[in-house]
Amino acid sequence: MPHNLRARLERIRNTTVNHRNSFNNSNSGKDDTAEKITSLYNKVDRQGSCWQEAGYKVMSRTLTFPLALPAALPETLSRVLPDLAKNKPYTTDLLPEPDRFLFFDLETTGLSGGAGTVAFLAAFGRFVRSKSTRKCYDNLEITQYLLLDYPGENDFLENILSVISSSGNPCFLSTYNGKAFDTPLLKTRCLMNGLALPRFLQLDLLHPSRRLWKRIISSCSQTNVETQVLGLDRTGDTPGAMAPDIWFNFLRSGEEFAETGKSSRACQALLGICDHNVKDIFGLASLFTIFAKIAESPLDAAGSFRCDEENLAMCFRRHAADEKTAGLLLEAAAKNYPRSCLRLGFYYFRQCRYEEGRTVLKQLVNPAVSWKVSCSITVQAMALRSLAIDADRRLGRKDTALDYLEKAASMSPLPGGLKTDLLKRQEKLQSTRQIWHRKSAL
């Protein structure tokens, strides 16, 4: 059986090599299917772009869109994009240059991945500077590679790898859910074609988007974030879920143009997917610019970009250098979110602002206060626990502290660890109070 498999793989390789050689040695230098796409797109493209052969049964085009990005990214960008902080040991500078971010998206023959899923369309986006100015990056250059049939997959993948390795330093391959789908699929296809992936770093914008908008909008799909947060218009866009059927339909009707000389509906549908792919890259790059603006002015982010104030405060709270910013963000979030109110009380206690801390924590057990999200029993119990410790140790009011603990322990349901801690503190405080009363009587 291994010998039969080896022989079959050898025949496939020889067939692919023969196809590529015949393509390179052809007098016309063009493929009928490639000519079909070129002829069609020359008629409908409004940007003057043209599809060109990039290998056997592979075509490519390059588009440029105006999109501005500062030449120097804010140092706090790693707060909202944790992947940058994770990759710091592997980079030569604190933050990479904007042109090292390579925005990447694949369209495939299936949405579940696996060895049987093939990528037939790939797009890359990179910020570039125009000749008129060098102070900032003012354009986004998008390059697409389109696979017209299975035999051209090797050339298709080689083009993708050449773009990834074109940067001297490892690029940041920036995707939306690419860690779970695009990158593993690319690795699988390269493995099956005997190609080695160059080294690159990953930046996935899905998880930061969920952190800042999952409680604000209905869904954190890329299209939904683009329309509801960025305000991009995707009216008339071909859904990405239709990509597999469209490409398979294109393969079935591949000879229609050669026979009739007219563009088929399959070609038009495929070009619709190509335009959808371009919009994905443009939206991905636009989302990156939004994250840069949020990192630069986090206090204005809630009003400008509808960010989740609480989760944004947590992004900055993890870094000691941003303690002041985190405190201001917590103060804004504490007006609407109980967890932020609890953390703000702890923050005030650490800053020795005890009276402010007590005022904030008492709001959590006040039924008259309304919140944007409901205040959980656990949060209320933790606020009472903190107030009890403060009353016992700082104010010397053991009766008040005991009242707080009894009220917290009576709440249900509570996590087992918290319940045990409250009961132990209550028992210890009761015994201490009895001893204190005995000494007072003597």
PDB file of C-alpha atoms in Angstrom, residues 62-239:
ATOM      1  CA  THR A  62      -3.256  44.844  -7.397  1.00  0.00           C
ATOM      2  CA  LEU A  63      -5.579  47.593  -6.177  1.00  0.00           C
ATOM      3  CA  THR A  64      -4.837  50.741  -4.195  1.00  0.00           C
ATOM      4  CA  PHE A  65      -7.253  52.455  -1.818  1.00  0.00           C
ATOM      5  CA  PRO A  66      -6.810  55.656   0.225  1.00  0.00           C
ATOM      6  CA  LEU A  67      -6.503  54.766   3.914  1.00  0.00           C
ATOM      7  CA  ALA A  68      -4.366  56.757   6.342  1.00  0.00           C
ATOM      8  CA  LEU A  69      -2.238  55.449   9.202  1.00  0.00           C
ATOM      9  CA  PRO A  70       0.379  57.395  11.207  1.00  0.00           C
ATOM     10  CA  ALA A  71       3.998  56.484  10.586  1.00  0.00           C
ATOM     11  CA  ALA A  72       4.532  55.978  14.334  1.00  0.00           C
ATOM     12  CA  LEU A  73       2.030  53.720  16.067  1.00  0.00           C
ATOM     13  CA  PRO A  74       1.056  54.573  19.674  1.00  0.00           C
ATOM     14  CA  GLU A  75       3.060  52.716  22.314  1.00  0.00           C
ATOM     15  CA  THR A  76      -0.165  51.667  24.048  1.00  0.00           C
ATOM     16  CA  LEU A  77      -1.373  49.703  21.000  1.00  0.00           C
ATOM     17  CA  SER A  78      -0.231  46.479  22.652  1.00  0.00           C
ATOM     18  CA  ARG A  79      -2.768  47.144  25.435  1.00  0.00           C
ATOM     19  CA  VAL A  80      -5.722  46.641  23.105  1.00  0.00           C
ATOM     20  CA  LEU A  81      -3.928  44.168  20.804  1.00  0.00           C
ATOM     21  CA  PRO A  82      -2.316  41.641  23.190  1.00  0.00           C
ATOM     22  CA  ASP A  83      -0.787  39.656  20.319  1.00  0.00           C
ATOM     23  CA  LEU A  84       1.750  42.473  19.922  1.00  0.00           C
ATOM     24  CA  ALA A  85       2.840  42.106  23.547  1.00  0.00           C
ATOM     25  CA  LYS A  86       3.113  38.330  23.191  1.00  0.00           C
ATOM     26  CA  ASN A  87       5.425  38.682  20.189  1.00  0.00           C
ATOM     27  CA  LYS A  88       7.711  41.369  21.648  1.00  0.00           C
ATOM     28  CA  PRO A  89      10.557  38.931  22.455  1.00  0.00           C
ATOM     29  CA  TYR A  90      10.698  37.969  18.774  1.00  0.00           C
ATOM     30  CA  THR A  91      10.812  41.478  17.351  1.00  0.00           C
ATOM     31  CA  THR A  92      13.734  43.837  17.030  1.00  0.00           C
ATOM     32  CA  ASP A  93      11.856  46.940  18.168  1.00  0.00           C
ATOM     33  CA  LEU A  94       9.158  47.876  20.658  1.00  0.00           C
ATOM     34  CA  LEU A  95       6.446  48.230  18.048  1.00  0.00           C
ATOM     35  CA  PRO A  96       6.817  47.169  14.408  1.00  0.00           C
ATOM     36  CA  GLU A  97       6.606  49.605  11.539  1.00  0.00           C
ATOM     37  CA  PRO A  98       3.130  49.859   9.949  1.00  0.00           C
ATOM     38  CA  ASP A  99       4.338  48.293   6.698  1.00  0.00           C
ATOM     39  CA  ARG A 100       5.219  45.077   8.552  1.00  0.00           C
ATOM     40  CA  PHE A 101       1.532  44.381   9.127  1.00  0.00           C
ATOM     41  CA  LEU A 102       0.322  42.162   6.308  1.00  0.00           C
ATOM     42  CA  PHE A 103      -3.463  41.849   6.255  1.00  0.00           C
ATOM     43  CA  PHE A 104      -4.442  38.418   4.999  1.00  0.00           C
ATOM     44  CA  ASP A 105      -7.667  36.634   4.071  1.00  0.00           C
ATOM     45  CA  LEU A 106      -8.532  33.418   2.223  1.00  0.00           C
ATOM     46  CA  GLU A 107     -11.632  32.258   0.381  1.00  0.00           C
ATOM     47  CA  THR A 108     -11.909  28.481   0.402  1.00  0.00           C
ATOM     48  CA  THR A 109     -13.953  25.560  -0.875  1.00  0.00           C
ATOM     49  CA  GLY A 110     -15.290  24.860   2.613  1.00  0.00           C
ATOM     50  CA  LEU A 111     -15.790  26.548   5.957  1.00  0.00           C
ATOM     51  CA  SER A 112     -14.872  23.644   8.220  1.00  0.00           C
ATOM     52  CA  GLY A 113     -11.210  23.254   7.255  1.00  0.00           C
ATOM     53  CA  GLY A 114      -9.591  19.853   6.928  1.00  0.00           C
ATOM     54  CA  ALA A 115      -7.377  18.236   4.315  1.00  0.00           C
ATOM     55  CA  GLY A 116     -10.119  18.326   1.663  1.00  0.00           C
ATOM     56  CA  THR A 117     -10.579  22.107   1.832  1.00  0.00           C
ATOM     57  CA  VAL A 118      -8.677  24.121  -0.777  1.00  0.00           C
ATOM     58  CA  ALA A 119      -8.039  27.861  -0.824  1.00  0.00           C
ATOM     59  CA  PHE A 120      -8.788  29.356  -4.248  1.00  0.00           C
ATOM     60  CA  LEU A 121      -8.511  33.081  -3.483  1.00  0.00           C
ATOM     61  CA  ALA A 122      -5.992  34.931  -1.325  1.00  0.00           C
ATOM     62  CA  ALA A 123      -5.659  38.631  -0.634  1.00  0.00           C
ATOM     63  CA  PHE A 124      -2.924  40.662   1.038  1.00  0.00           C
ATOM     64  CA  GLY A 125      -3.102  44.266   2.174  1.00  0.00           C
ATOM     65  CA  ARG A 126      -0.219  46.490   3.181  1.00  0.00           C
ATOM     66  CA  PHE A 127       0.012  50.165   4.103  1.00  0.00           C
ATOM     67  CA  VAL A 128       2.214  52.139   1.691  1.00  0.00           C
ATOM     68  CA  ARG A 129       3.363  55.722   1.444  1.00  0.00           C
ATOM     69  CA  SER A 130       2.566  57.824  -1.582  1.00  0.00           C
ATOM     70  CA  LYS A 131       5.313  59.652  -3.462  1.00  0.00           C
ATOM     71  CA  SER A 132       3.905  63.035  -2.466  1.00  0.00           C
ATOM     72  CA  THR A 133       4.335  62.536   1.297  1.00  0.00           C
ATOM     73  CA  ARG A 134       6.563  60.506   3.567  1.00  0.00           C
ATOM     74  CA  LYS A 135       5.133  61.598   6.917  1.00  0.00           C
ATOM     75  CA  CYS A 136       2.426  58.936   7.080  1.00  0.00           C
ATOM     76  CA  TYR A 137       1.051  55.914   5.314  1.00  0.00           C
ATOM     77  CA  ASP A 138      -1.851  57.150   3.225  1.00  0.00           C
ATOM     78  CA  ASN A 139      -2.691  54.205   0.967  1.00  0.00           C
ATOM     79  CA  LEU A 140      -3.616  50.554   1.322  1.00  0.00           C
ATOM     80  CA  GLU A 141      -2.285  48.304  -1.427  1.00  0.00           C
ATOM     81  CA  ILE A 142      -4.243  45.072  -1.922  1.00  0.00           C
ATOM     82  CA  THR A 143      -2.908  42.165  -3.985  1.00  0.00           C
ATOM     83  CA  GLN A 144      -5.107  39.203  -4.875  1.00  0.00           C
ATOM     84  CA  TYR A 145      -4.255  35.758  -6.220  1.00  0.00           C
ATOM     85  CA  LEU A 146      -6.994  33.701  -7.853  1.00  0.00           C
ATOM     86  CA  LEU A 147      -6.741  29.948  -8.489  1.00  0.00           C
ATOM     87  CA  LEU A 148      -8.652  28.936 -11.616  1.00  0.00           C
ATOM     88  CA  ASP A 149      -8.351  25.152 -11.266  1.00  0.00           C
ATOM     89  CA  TYR A 150      -6.801  22.509  -9.018  1.00  0.00           C
ATOM     90  CA  PRO A 151      -3.600  21.867 -11.069  1.00  0.00           C
ATOM     91  CA  GLY A 152      -2.436  25.436 -10.411  1.00  0.00           C
ATOM     92  CA  GLU A 153      -2.466  25.123  -6.614  1.00  0.00           C
ATOM     93  CA  ASN A 154       1.302  24.800  -6.345  1.00  0.00           C
ATOM     94  CA  ASP A 155       1.894  28.071  -8.200  1.00  0.00           C
ATOM     95  CA  PHE A 156      -0.925  29.676  -6.209  1.00  0.00           C
ATOM     96  CA  LEU A 157       0.730  28.748  -2.911  1.00  0.00           C
ATOM     97  CA  GLU A 158       4.181  29.821  -4.101  1.00  0.00           C
ATOM     98  CA  ASN A 159       2.814  33.290  -4.829  1.00  0.00           C
ATOM     99  CA  ILE A 160       1.309  33.471  -1.327  1.00  0.00           C
ATOM    100  CA  LEU A 161       4.567  32.392   0.320  1.00  0.00           C
ATOM    101  CA  SER A 162       6.571  34.887  -1.716  1.00  0.00           C
ATOM    102  CA  VAL A 163       4.439  37.740  -0.402  1.00  0.00           C
ATOM    103  CA  ILE A 164       4.737  36.552   3.215  1.00  0.00           C
ATOM    104  CA  SER A 165       8.518  36.272   2.931  1.00  0.00           C
ATOM    105  CA  SER A 166       8.959  39.559   1.024  1.00  0.00           C
ATOM    106  CA  SER A 167       9.604  41.498   4.247  1.00  0.00           C
ATOM    107  CA  GLY A 168      13.133  41.369   5.652  1.00  0.00           C
ATOM    108  CA  ASN A 169      11.837  40.948   9.201  1.00  0.00           C
ATOM    109  CA  PRO A 170       9.073  38.459  10.014  1.00  0.00           C
ATOM    110  CA  CYS A 171       5.813  40.152   9.088  1.00  0.00           C
ATOM    111  CA  PHE A 172       2.734  40.307  11.309  1.00  0.00           C
ATOM    112  CA  LEU A 173       0.157  38.262   9.427  1.00  0.00           C
ATOM    113  CA  SER A 174      -2.978  40.117  10.484  1.00  0.00           C
ATOM    114  CA  THR A 175      -6.281  38.269  10.156  1.00  0.00           C
ATOM    115  CA  TYR A 176      -9.808  38.004  11.514  1.00  0.00           C
ATOM    116  CA  ASN A 177     -10.124  34.555  13.093  1.00  0.00           C
ATOM    117  CA  GLY A 178      -7.029  33.572  11.111  1.00  0.00           C
ATOM    118  CA  LYS A 179      -5.453  31.689  14.003  1.00  0.00           C
ATOM    119  CA  ALA A 180      -8.318  29.208  13.940  1.00  0.00           C
ATOM    120  CA  PHE A 181      -8.951  29.003  10.183  1.00  0.00           C
ATOM    121  CA  ASP A 182      -6.775  30.800   7.605  1.00  0.00           C
ATOM    122  CA  THR A 183      -3.322  30.017   9.005  1.00  0.00           C
ATOM    123  CA  PRO A 184      -3.953  26.312   9.788  1.00  0.00           C
ATOM    124  CA  LEU A 185      -5.485  25.849   6.343  1.00  0.00           C
ATOM    125  CA  LEU A 186      -2.487  27.496   4.670  1.00  0.00           C
ATOM    126  CA  LYS A 187      -0.114  25.268   6.639  1.00  0.00           C
ATOM    127  CA  THR A 188      -2.074  22.157   5.607  1.00  0.00           C
ATOM    128  CA  ARG A 189      -2.080  23.044   1.906  1.00  0.00           C
ATOM    129  CA  CYS A 190       1.650  23.842   1.973  1.00  0.00           C
ATOM    130  CA  LEU A 191       2.347  20.531   3.696  1.00  0.00           C
ATOM    131  CA  MET A 192       0.345  18.622   1.075  1.00  0.00           C
ATOM    132  CA  ASN A 193       2.225  20.392  -1.730  1.00  0.00           C
ATOM    133  CA  GLY A 194       5.682  19.953  -0.214  1.00  0.00           C
ATOM    134  CA  LEU A 195       6.220  23.664   0.496  1.00  0.00           C
ATOM    135  CA  ALA A 196       7.740  25.232   3.609  1.00  0.00           C
ATOM    136  CA  LEU A 197       6.103  28.218   5.279  1.00  0.00           C
ATOM    137  CA  PRO A 198       8.389  31.176   6.045  1.00  0.00           C
ATOM    138  CA  ARG A 199       8.494  32.455   9.614  1.00  0.00           C
ATOM    139  CA  PHE A 200       5.862  35.036  10.495  1.00  0.00           C
ATOM    140  CA  LEU A 201       4.104  36.454  13.566  1.00  0.00           C
ATOM    141  CA  GLN A 202       0.350  36.453  13.984  1.00  0.00           C
ATOM    142  CA  LEU A 203      -2.104  39.196  14.875  1.00  0.00           C
ATOM    143  CA  ASP A 204      -5.747  38.139  15.145  1.00  0.00           C
ATOM    144  CA  LEU A 205      -8.241  41.010  15.441  1.00  0.00           C
ATOM    145  CA  LEU A 206     -11.244  38.820  16.305  1.00  0.00           C
ATOM    146  CA  HIS A 207     -10.528  38.508  20.023  1.00  0.00           C
ATOM    147  CA  PRO A 208      -9.832  42.234  20.656  1.00  0.00           C
ATOM    148  CA  SER A 209     -13.041  43.012  18.734  1.00  0.00           C
ATOM    149  CA  ARG A 210     -15.035  40.686  20.964  1.00  0.00           C
ATOM    150  CA  ARG A 211     -13.468  42.252  24.034  1.00  0.00           C
ATOM    151  CA  LEU A 212     -14.568  45.756  23.062  1.00  0.00           C
ATOM    152  CA  TRP A 213     -17.886  45.190  21.272  1.00  0.00           C
ATOM    153  CA  LYS A 214     -19.457  41.817  22.119  1.00  0.00           C
ATOM    154  CA  ARG A 215     -21.836  43.446  24.655  1.00  0.00           C
ATOM    155  CA  ILE A 216     -22.532  46.419  22.382  1.00  0.00           C
ATOM    156  CA  ILE A 217     -23.508  44.854  19.048  1.00  0.00           C
ATOM    157  CA  SER A 218     -25.462  41.741  18.160  1.00  0.00           C
ATOM    158  CA  SER A 219     -22.580  39.793  16.603  1.00  0.00           C
ATOM    159  CA  CYS A 220     -18.815  40.226  16.296  1.00  0.00           C
ATOM    160  CA  SER A 221     -18.541  38.840  12.784  1.00  0.00           C
ATOM    161  CA  GLN A 222     -16.233  40.958  10.649  1.00  0.00           C
ATOM    162  CA  THR A 223     -19.063  42.240   8.468  1.00  0.00           C
ATOM    163  CA  ASN A 224     -21.130  43.219  11.499  1.00  0.00           C
ATOM    164  CA  VAL A 225     -18.230  45.048  13.162  1.00  0.00           C
ATOM    165  CA  GLU A 226     -17.507  46.898   9.922  1.00  0.00           C
ATOM    166  CA  THR A 227     -21.088  48.081   9.438  1.00  0.00           C
ATOM    167  CA  GLN A 228     -22.062  48.831  13.055  1.00  0.00           C
ATOM    168  CA  VAL A 229     -18.756  50.157  14.416  1.00  0.00           C
ATOM    169  CA  LEU A 230     -16.736  51.384  11.445  1.00  0.00           C
ATOM    170  CA  GLY A 231     -19.738  52.523   9.409  1.00  0.00           C
ATOM    171  CA  LEU A 232     -18.560  50.827   6.211  1.00  0.00           C
ATOM    172  CA  ASP A 233     -21.154  50.155   3.544  1.00  0.00           C
ATOM    173  CA  ARG A 234     -21.293  46.554   2.309  1.00  0.00           C
ATOM    174  CA  THR A 235     -24.573  46.841   0.430  1.00  0.00           C
ATOM    175  CA  GLY A 236     -24.732  44.394  -2.458  1.00  0.00           C
ATOM    176  CA  ASP A 237     -21.786  42.394  -1.162  1.00  0.00           C
ATOM    177  CA  THR A 238     -21.666  38.693  -2.032  1.00  0.00           C
ATOM    178  CA  PRO A 239     -21.791  36.648   1.201  1.00  0.00           C
TER     179      PRO A 239
END
